[in-house]
Short mmCIF file of C-alpha atoms in Angstrom, two decimals:
data_model
loop_
_atom_site.label_atom_id
_atom_site.label_comp_id
_atom_site.label_asym_id
_atom_site.label_seq_id
_atom_site.Cartn_x
_atom_site.Cartn_y
_atom_site.Cartn_z
CA MET A 8 156.69 66.61 159.55
CA ALA A 9 153.28 65.18 158.80
CA SER A 10 152.27 61.52 158.86
CA THR A 11 149.27 59.75 157.41
CA LEU A 12 147.97 56.40 158.56
CA MET A 13 146.37 53.22 157.28
CA GLN A 14 144.30 53.52 154.11
CA ILE A 15 141.85 50.96 152.67
CA ASN A 16 140.24 53.00 149.91
CA THR A 17 140.81 51.57 146.42
CA ARG A 18 139.57 54.65 144.53
CA ASP A 19 137.64 52.69 141.89
CA GLY A 20 135.53 50.71 144.34
CA SER A 21 137.29 47.39 143.76
CA ARG A 22 137.71 45.06 146.74
CA ALA A 23 140.67 45.80 148.99
CA ASN A 24 143.58 43.42 148.54
CA PRO A 25 144.18 41.71 151.93
CA THR A 26 147.93 42.03 151.44
CA ASP A 27 147.58 45.78 150.95
CA VAL A 28 145.45 45.89 154.10
CA SER A 29 148.19 44.04 155.98
CA ARG A 30 150.66 46.70 154.88
CA GLY A 31 148.34 49.28 156.42
CA VAL A 32 148.18 47.27 159.64
CA PHE A 33 151.98 47.29 159.73
CA GLY A 34 151.92 51.08 159.48
CA ALA A 35 149.27 51.46 162.17
CA THR A 36 151.18 49.23 164.59
CA ILE A 37 154.91 48.76 163.94
CA GLY A 38 155.25 51.96 161.90
CA ILE A 39 153.61 54.17 164.51
CA ASP A 40 155.76 52.77 167.30
CA ARG A 41 158.98 53.27 165.35
CA LEU A 42 158.14 56.82 164.33
CA LEU A 43 157.08 57.83 167.83
CA LYS A 44 160.41 56.52 169.08
CA LEU A 45 162.19 58.55 166.37
CA TRP A 46 160.35 61.78 167.23
CA ASP A 47 161.03 61.26 170.92
CA LYS A 48 164.74 60.74 170.22
CA TYR A 49 165.00 64.17 168.58
CA ASN A 50 162.33 65.92 170.70
CA ILE A 51 160.18 66.65 167.64
CA LYS A 52 156.44 67.22 167.67
CA THR A 53 154.65 66.32 164.43
CA THR A 54 151.23 66.45 162.81
CA TRP A 55 149.46 63.15 162.12
CA PHE A 56 146.68 63.30 159.51
CA THR A 57 144.63 60.30 160.50
CA PRO A 58 141.80 58.62 158.58
CA ALA A 59 138.94 58.21 161.04
CA HIS A 60 138.80 54.51 160.14
CA SER A 61 142.35 54.15 161.46
CA ALA A 62 141.45 55.93 164.67
CA GLU A 63 138.46 53.68 165.26
CA SER A 64 140.31 50.50 164.25
CA PHE A 65 143.52 51.15 166.22
CA PRO A 66 142.47 53.28 169.20
CA LYS A 67 145.39 52.25 171.42
CA GLN A 68 147.89 53.29 168.75
CA ILE A 69 146.22 56.63 168.13
CA ARG A 70 146.11 57.23 171.87
CA LYS A 71 149.91 56.85 171.92
CA ILE A 72 150.19 59.66 169.37
CA VAL A 73 147.88 61.95 171.33
CA ASP A 74 149.55 61.17 174.67
CA ALA A 75 152.97 61.98 173.16
CA GLY A 76 151.77 65.52 172.42
CA HIS A 77 151.48 65.32 168.64
CA GLU A 78 148.79 67.07 166.62
CA ILE A 79 146.00 65.03 165.00
CA GLY A 80 144.41 66.30 161.77
CA LEU A 81 141.73 65.09 159.36
CA HIS A 82 142.42 62.72 156.46
CA GLY A 83 139.06 61.34 155.39
CA TYR A 84 137.41 58.22 156.77
CA THR A 85 138.85 55.39 154.64
CA HIS A 86 141.26 57.66 152.71
CA GLU A 87 138.56 58.34 150.11
CA PHE A 88 139.75 60.17 147.00
CA VAL A 89 137.76 63.38 147.36
CA SER A 90 137.82 64.05 143.61
CA THR A 91 135.68 60.92 143.10
CA LEU A 92 132.98 61.88 145.62
CA ASP A 93 129.90 64.01 145.10
CA GLU A 94 129.36 67.01 147.36
CA GLN A 95 127.06 65.23 149.79
CA GLN A 96 129.48 62.32 150.17
CA GLN A 97 132.27 64.79 150.91
CA ARG A 98 130.10 66.49 153.50
CA ASP A 99 129.19 63.18 155.15
CA VAL A 100 132.82 62.06 155.36
CA LEU A 101 133.88 65.38 156.91
CA ASP A 102 131.10 65.27 159.46
CA LYS A 103 131.91 61.72 160.57
CA SER A 104 135.68 62.24 160.57
CA ILE A 105 135.51 65.41 162.66
CA LYS A 106 133.39 63.66 165.28
CA VAL A 107 135.77 60.67 165.49
CA ILE A 108 138.95 62.73 165.79
CA GLN A 109 137.37 65.17 168.24
CA GLU A 110 136.41 62.24 170.47
CA PHE A 111 140.04 61.11 170.57
CA THR A 112 141.66 64.47 171.15
CA GLY A 113 139.00 66.33 173.11
CA LYS A 114 139.04 69.22 170.66
CA LYS A 115 137.97 69.96 167.13
CA PRO A 116 140.82 69.26 164.67
CA ARG A 117 142.30 72.38 163.12
CA GLY A 118 143.66 70.95 159.88
CA TRP A 119 142.83 68.65 156.97
CA THR A 120 144.76 67.08 154.13
CA ALA A 121 143.08 65.46 151.14
CA PRO A 122 143.78 61.74 150.74
CA ALA A 123 146.39 61.46 147.98
CA TRP A 124 146.11 65.27 147.73
CA SER A 125 143.19 64.60 145.39
CA THR A 126 140.90 67.58 145.96
CA SER A 127 137.60 68.74 144.50
CA LYS A 128 136.10 72.04 143.41
CA GLU A 129 134.04 71.97 146.62
CA THR A 130 136.96 71.22 148.97
CA ILE A 131 137.65 74.69 150.35
CA LYS A 132 133.99 75.67 150.47
CA LEU A 133 133.26 72.59 152.61
CA LEU A 134 136.24 73.17 154.89
CA GLU A 135 134.90 76.65 155.56
CA GLU A 136 131.40 75.27 156.07
CA PHE A 137 132.64 72.76 158.65
CA GLY A 138 134.60 75.31 160.60
CA ILE A 139 138.07 75.13 159.07
CA VAL A 140 138.30 78.89 159.13
CA SER A 141 141.00 81.39 159.93
CA ASP A 142 140.57 84.89 161.32
CA ARG A 143 142.87 87.13 159.29
CA ARG A 144 143.27 89.67 162.07
CA PRO A 145 146.56 88.89 163.91
CA SER A 146 145.17 90.24 167.16
CA GLN A 147 142.53 87.53 167.10
CA ALA A 148 144.90 84.64 166.30
CA GLN A 149 144.70 83.11 169.75
CA ASP A 150 140.89 83.02 169.57
CA SER A 151 140.96 80.49 166.72
CA HIS A 152 142.60 77.64 168.64
CA ALA A 153 139.29 75.86 169.11
CA THR A 154 138.47 75.64 165.41
CA GLN A 155 139.83 73.99 162.33
CA GLU A 156 141.48 76.45 160.02
CA TYR A 157 144.05 75.05 157.62
CA ASP A 158 144.61 72.70 154.72
CA HIS A 159 147.63 70.76 153.47
CA SER A 160 146.69 69.66 149.94
CA PHE A 161 147.44 72.42 147.42
CA MET A 162 150.63 73.45 145.65
CA HIS A 163 150.34 77.12 144.69
CA HIS A 164 153.65 77.59 146.55
CA ASP A 165 156.22 75.15 147.89
CA SER A 166 157.67 76.82 150.97
CA GLN A 167 155.40 79.62 152.21
CA PRO A 168 151.96 79.54 153.86
CA TYR A 169 149.12 81.50 152.25
CA TYR A 170 145.35 81.83 152.14
CA VAL A 171 144.36 79.20 149.61
CA PRO A 172 142.29 80.35 146.61
CA SER A 173 138.90 78.68 146.61
CA PRO A 174 138.32 76.69 143.38
CA HIS A 175 134.55 77.23 143.49
CA LEU A 176 135.05 81.01 143.29
CA SER A 177 137.02 80.85 140.03
CA ASN A 178 136.08 79.53 136.61
CA LEU A 179 138.38 77.29 134.62
CA VAL A 180 137.18 75.99 131.25
CA GLU A 181 138.69 72.58 130.65
CA THR A 182 139.63 71.31 127.19
CA ASP A 183 136.73 69.39 125.66
CA ASN A 184 137.65 67.88 122.30
CA SER A 185 133.99 67.17 121.53
CA LYS A 186 133.36 70.90 121.18
CA PRO A 187 134.80 73.64 118.94
CA ALA A 188 138.17 74.97 120.11
CA SER A 189 136.57 78.35 120.74
CA HIS A 190 134.68 76.75 123.64
CA TRP A 191 137.77 76.27 125.82
CA MET A 192 140.05 79.06 124.63
CA SER A 193 139.42 81.46 127.50
CA PRO A 194 141.59 82.37 130.50
CA MET A 195 141.05 81.24 134.05
CA THR A 196 139.14 83.84 136.02
CA GLU A 197 140.67 85.68 138.96
CA LEU A 198 141.86 83.60 141.92
CA LYS A 199 140.06 84.65 145.09
CA PRO A 200 141.51 83.75 148.52
CA SER A 201 139.44 81.83 151.01
CA SER A 202 139.59 82.03 154.79
CA VAL A 203 141.57 78.75 154.94
CA VAL A 204 145.33 78.87 155.52
CA GLU A 205 147.37 76.61 153.26
CA VAL A 206 150.48 74.80 154.44
CA PRO A 207 151.61 73.70 150.98
CA ALA A 208 151.88 70.11 149.87
CA ASN A 209 154.89 68.93 147.87
CA TRP A 210 155.29 65.56 146.15
CA HIS A 211 159.06 66.02 146.24
CA LEU A 212 158.90 65.96 150.04
CA ASP A 213 156.74 62.84 150.27
CA ASP A 214 158.00 59.33 151.02
CA TRP A 215 155.25 57.43 149.19
CA PRO A 216 156.24 57.73 145.48
CA PRO A 217 159.91 56.72 145.87
CA PHE A 218 159.65 54.14 148.66
CA GLN A 219 156.24 52.44 148.37
CA LEU A 220 155.91 49.63 145.85
CA SER A 221 152.34 49.33 144.55
CA LEU A 222 151.47 47.10 141.60
CA THR A 223 148.41 49.27 140.89
CA GLN A 224 150.03 52.73 141.13
CA ALA A 225 152.30 53.62 138.25
CA SER A 226 153.60 56.64 140.17
CA THR A 227 155.20 54.51 142.89
CA HIS A 228 158.67 52.99 142.69
CA GLY A 229 159.54 51.20 145.92
CA TYR A 230 163.23 50.65 145.32
CA VAL A 231 164.71 54.14 145.14
CA ASP A 232 168.01 54.39 147.01
CA THR A 233 167.45 56.35 150.23
CA ALA A 234 170.63 58.31 149.46
CA THR A 235 168.91 59.67 146.33
CA ILE A 236 165.96 61.02 148.32
CA GLU A 237 168.25 62.30 151.05
CA ARG A 238 170.13 64.32 148.44
CA LEU A 239 166.86 65.55 146.90
CA TRP A 240 165.59 66.77 150.26
CA LYS A 241 168.91 68.38 151.12
CA GLU A 242 169.12 70.23 147.81
CA GLN A 243 165.62 71.66 148.27
CA PHE A 244 166.41 72.71 151.83
CA GLU A 245 169.77 74.25 150.85
CA TYR A 246 168.17 76.42 148.18
CA LEU A 247 165.31 77.59 150.39
CA TYR A 248 167.63 78.28 153.33
CA ARG A 249 169.89 80.36 151.06
CA GLU A 250 167.09 82.22 149.26
CA CYS A 251 164.58 82.67 152.09
CA PRO A 252 162.85 86.08 152.42
CA ASP A 253 164.25 89.02 154.38
CA ASP A 254 162.55 87.83 157.56
CA GLY A 255 164.44 84.55 157.24
CA SER A 256 161.36 82.32 157.23
CA PHE A 257 160.19 79.45 155.09
CA VAL A 258 158.41 76.16 155.72
CA PHE A 259 159.58 72.70 154.70
CA PRO A 260 156.63 70.30 155.18
CA ILE A 261 157.77 66.69 154.80
CA SER A 262 154.88 64.23 154.39
CA ILE A 263 155.51 60.63 155.41
CA HIS A 264 153.52 57.43 156.02
CA PRO A 265 154.12 54.95 158.88
CA GLN A 266 153.90 51.98 156.50
CA VAL A 267 156.68 53.57 154.44
CA SER A 268 158.84 55.56 156.83
CA GLY A 269 158.42 52.86 159.45
CA LYS A 270 160.74 50.65 157.41
CA PRO A 271 164.32 50.37 158.76
CA GLN A 272 166.12 51.95 155.80
CA VAL A 273 163.80 54.98 155.79
CA ILE A 274 164.10 55.46 159.56
CA LEU A 275 167.87 55.72 159.05
CA LEU A 276 167.29 58.29 156.28
CA HIS A 277 165.21 60.40 158.65
CA GLU A 278 167.89 60.22 161.34
CA ARG A 279 170.59 61.41 158.95
CA PHE A 280 168.41 64.19 157.53
CA ILE A 281 167.24 65.46 160.93
CA GLU A 282 170.81 65.64 162.21
CA TRP A 283 171.93 67.43 159.03
CA VAL A 284 169.10 69.99 159.26
CA ASN A 285 169.88 70.57 162.92
CA GLY A 286 173.31 71.78 161.85
CA HIS A 287 171.70 74.93 160.41
CA ASP A 288 171.14 78.00 162.58
CA GLY A 289 167.60 79.10 163.30
CA VAL A 290 165.82 75.85 162.40
CA GLU A 291 162.72 74.74 164.34
CA TRP A 292 160.77 71.49 164.09
CA VAL A 293 157.09 72.35 164.58
CA THR A 294 153.60 71.04 163.99
CA MET A 295 151.49 72.43 161.19
CA GLU A 296 149.18 74.16 163.64
CA GLN A 297 152.19 76.09 164.94
CA ILE A 298 153.03 77.12 161.38
CA VAL A 299 149.50 78.45 161.04
CA ASP A 300 149.71 80.33 164.35
CA GLU A 301 152.98 81.99 163.32
CA PHE A 302 151.64 82.89 159.88
CA LYS A 303 148.53 84.51 161.35
CA SER A 304 150.53 86.38 163.99
CA GLY A 305 152.87 87.77 161.34
CA LYS A 306 155.96 85.90 162.48
CA LEU A 307 155.89 84.04 159.15
CA SER A 308 155.36 86.47 156.30
CA GLY A 309 153.90 83.95 153.86
CA VAL A 310 152.74 84.95 150.39
CA SER A 311 149.63 86.04 148.52
CA VAL A 312 148.62 83.89 145.56
CA GLU A 313 147.48 85.88 142.54
CA GLY A 314 146.46 85.01 139.02
CA GLY A 315 143.64 84.75 136.57
CA ALA A 316 141.87 87.32 134.45
CA VAL A 317 139.67 89.95 136.07
CA VAL A 318 136.27 89.88 134.41
#
């Protein structure tokens, strides 16, 4: 499982609502404590994608996560929507965030997830530039532990790791109604893999849309019955467990937020789901960096993402 922490970014630059900020404080305090207790109960190690602002604002809480043996990954500074930033702003946020997280953990973070999974054309290029790289040679897998090397933002697949295609290496002509139709009627060019491993994101395995009420986000609901989401997660798992490849491997990355999953009713959902999953043979609860290690070593077969027209 992956968790993300307090966010104060408002995307459009409007002032942060103090009540929304208080919700983030709940997540960074009460939510963290409840989730750490949950993970300890089931002996699960997780990945926490942490905005650097959260790390600097709640150092004692982040220290609890590190001391409990969980992985810490990058998640922006104030949860900035990357798609709204220019390239230099993206570079500045990465530089600052890496330094903050490295100071807490004593090592360079290996992974990154885009706030709100809102990426940019420069995303993968910048992750490579800042050292989120992955040696494709299995024999060298252990040598990469000191560097960042994976992303958790894209959705080319839902249950297999892969080398993510880099958007800046492909051309996609978007529809522009101000121009003749002939301008945009051309295929996407060939997808070209980067050196960054992707642990796929999946909105249907995220707690935010169903359980977080936000008066400014039409995509959130806030009052979905936990039994509905429990059934949705189980049905996805059942299919993937039944249809998994010959080597019997697939990944099931659940993304949660302490201000959401730290609520009592959602904690109970996680307890029921964990116990149900544990009833299946061969299941392991692992961090995302372990997924990446197993993919690079060949233990997880993963997939290759193809598409686009060769020009």
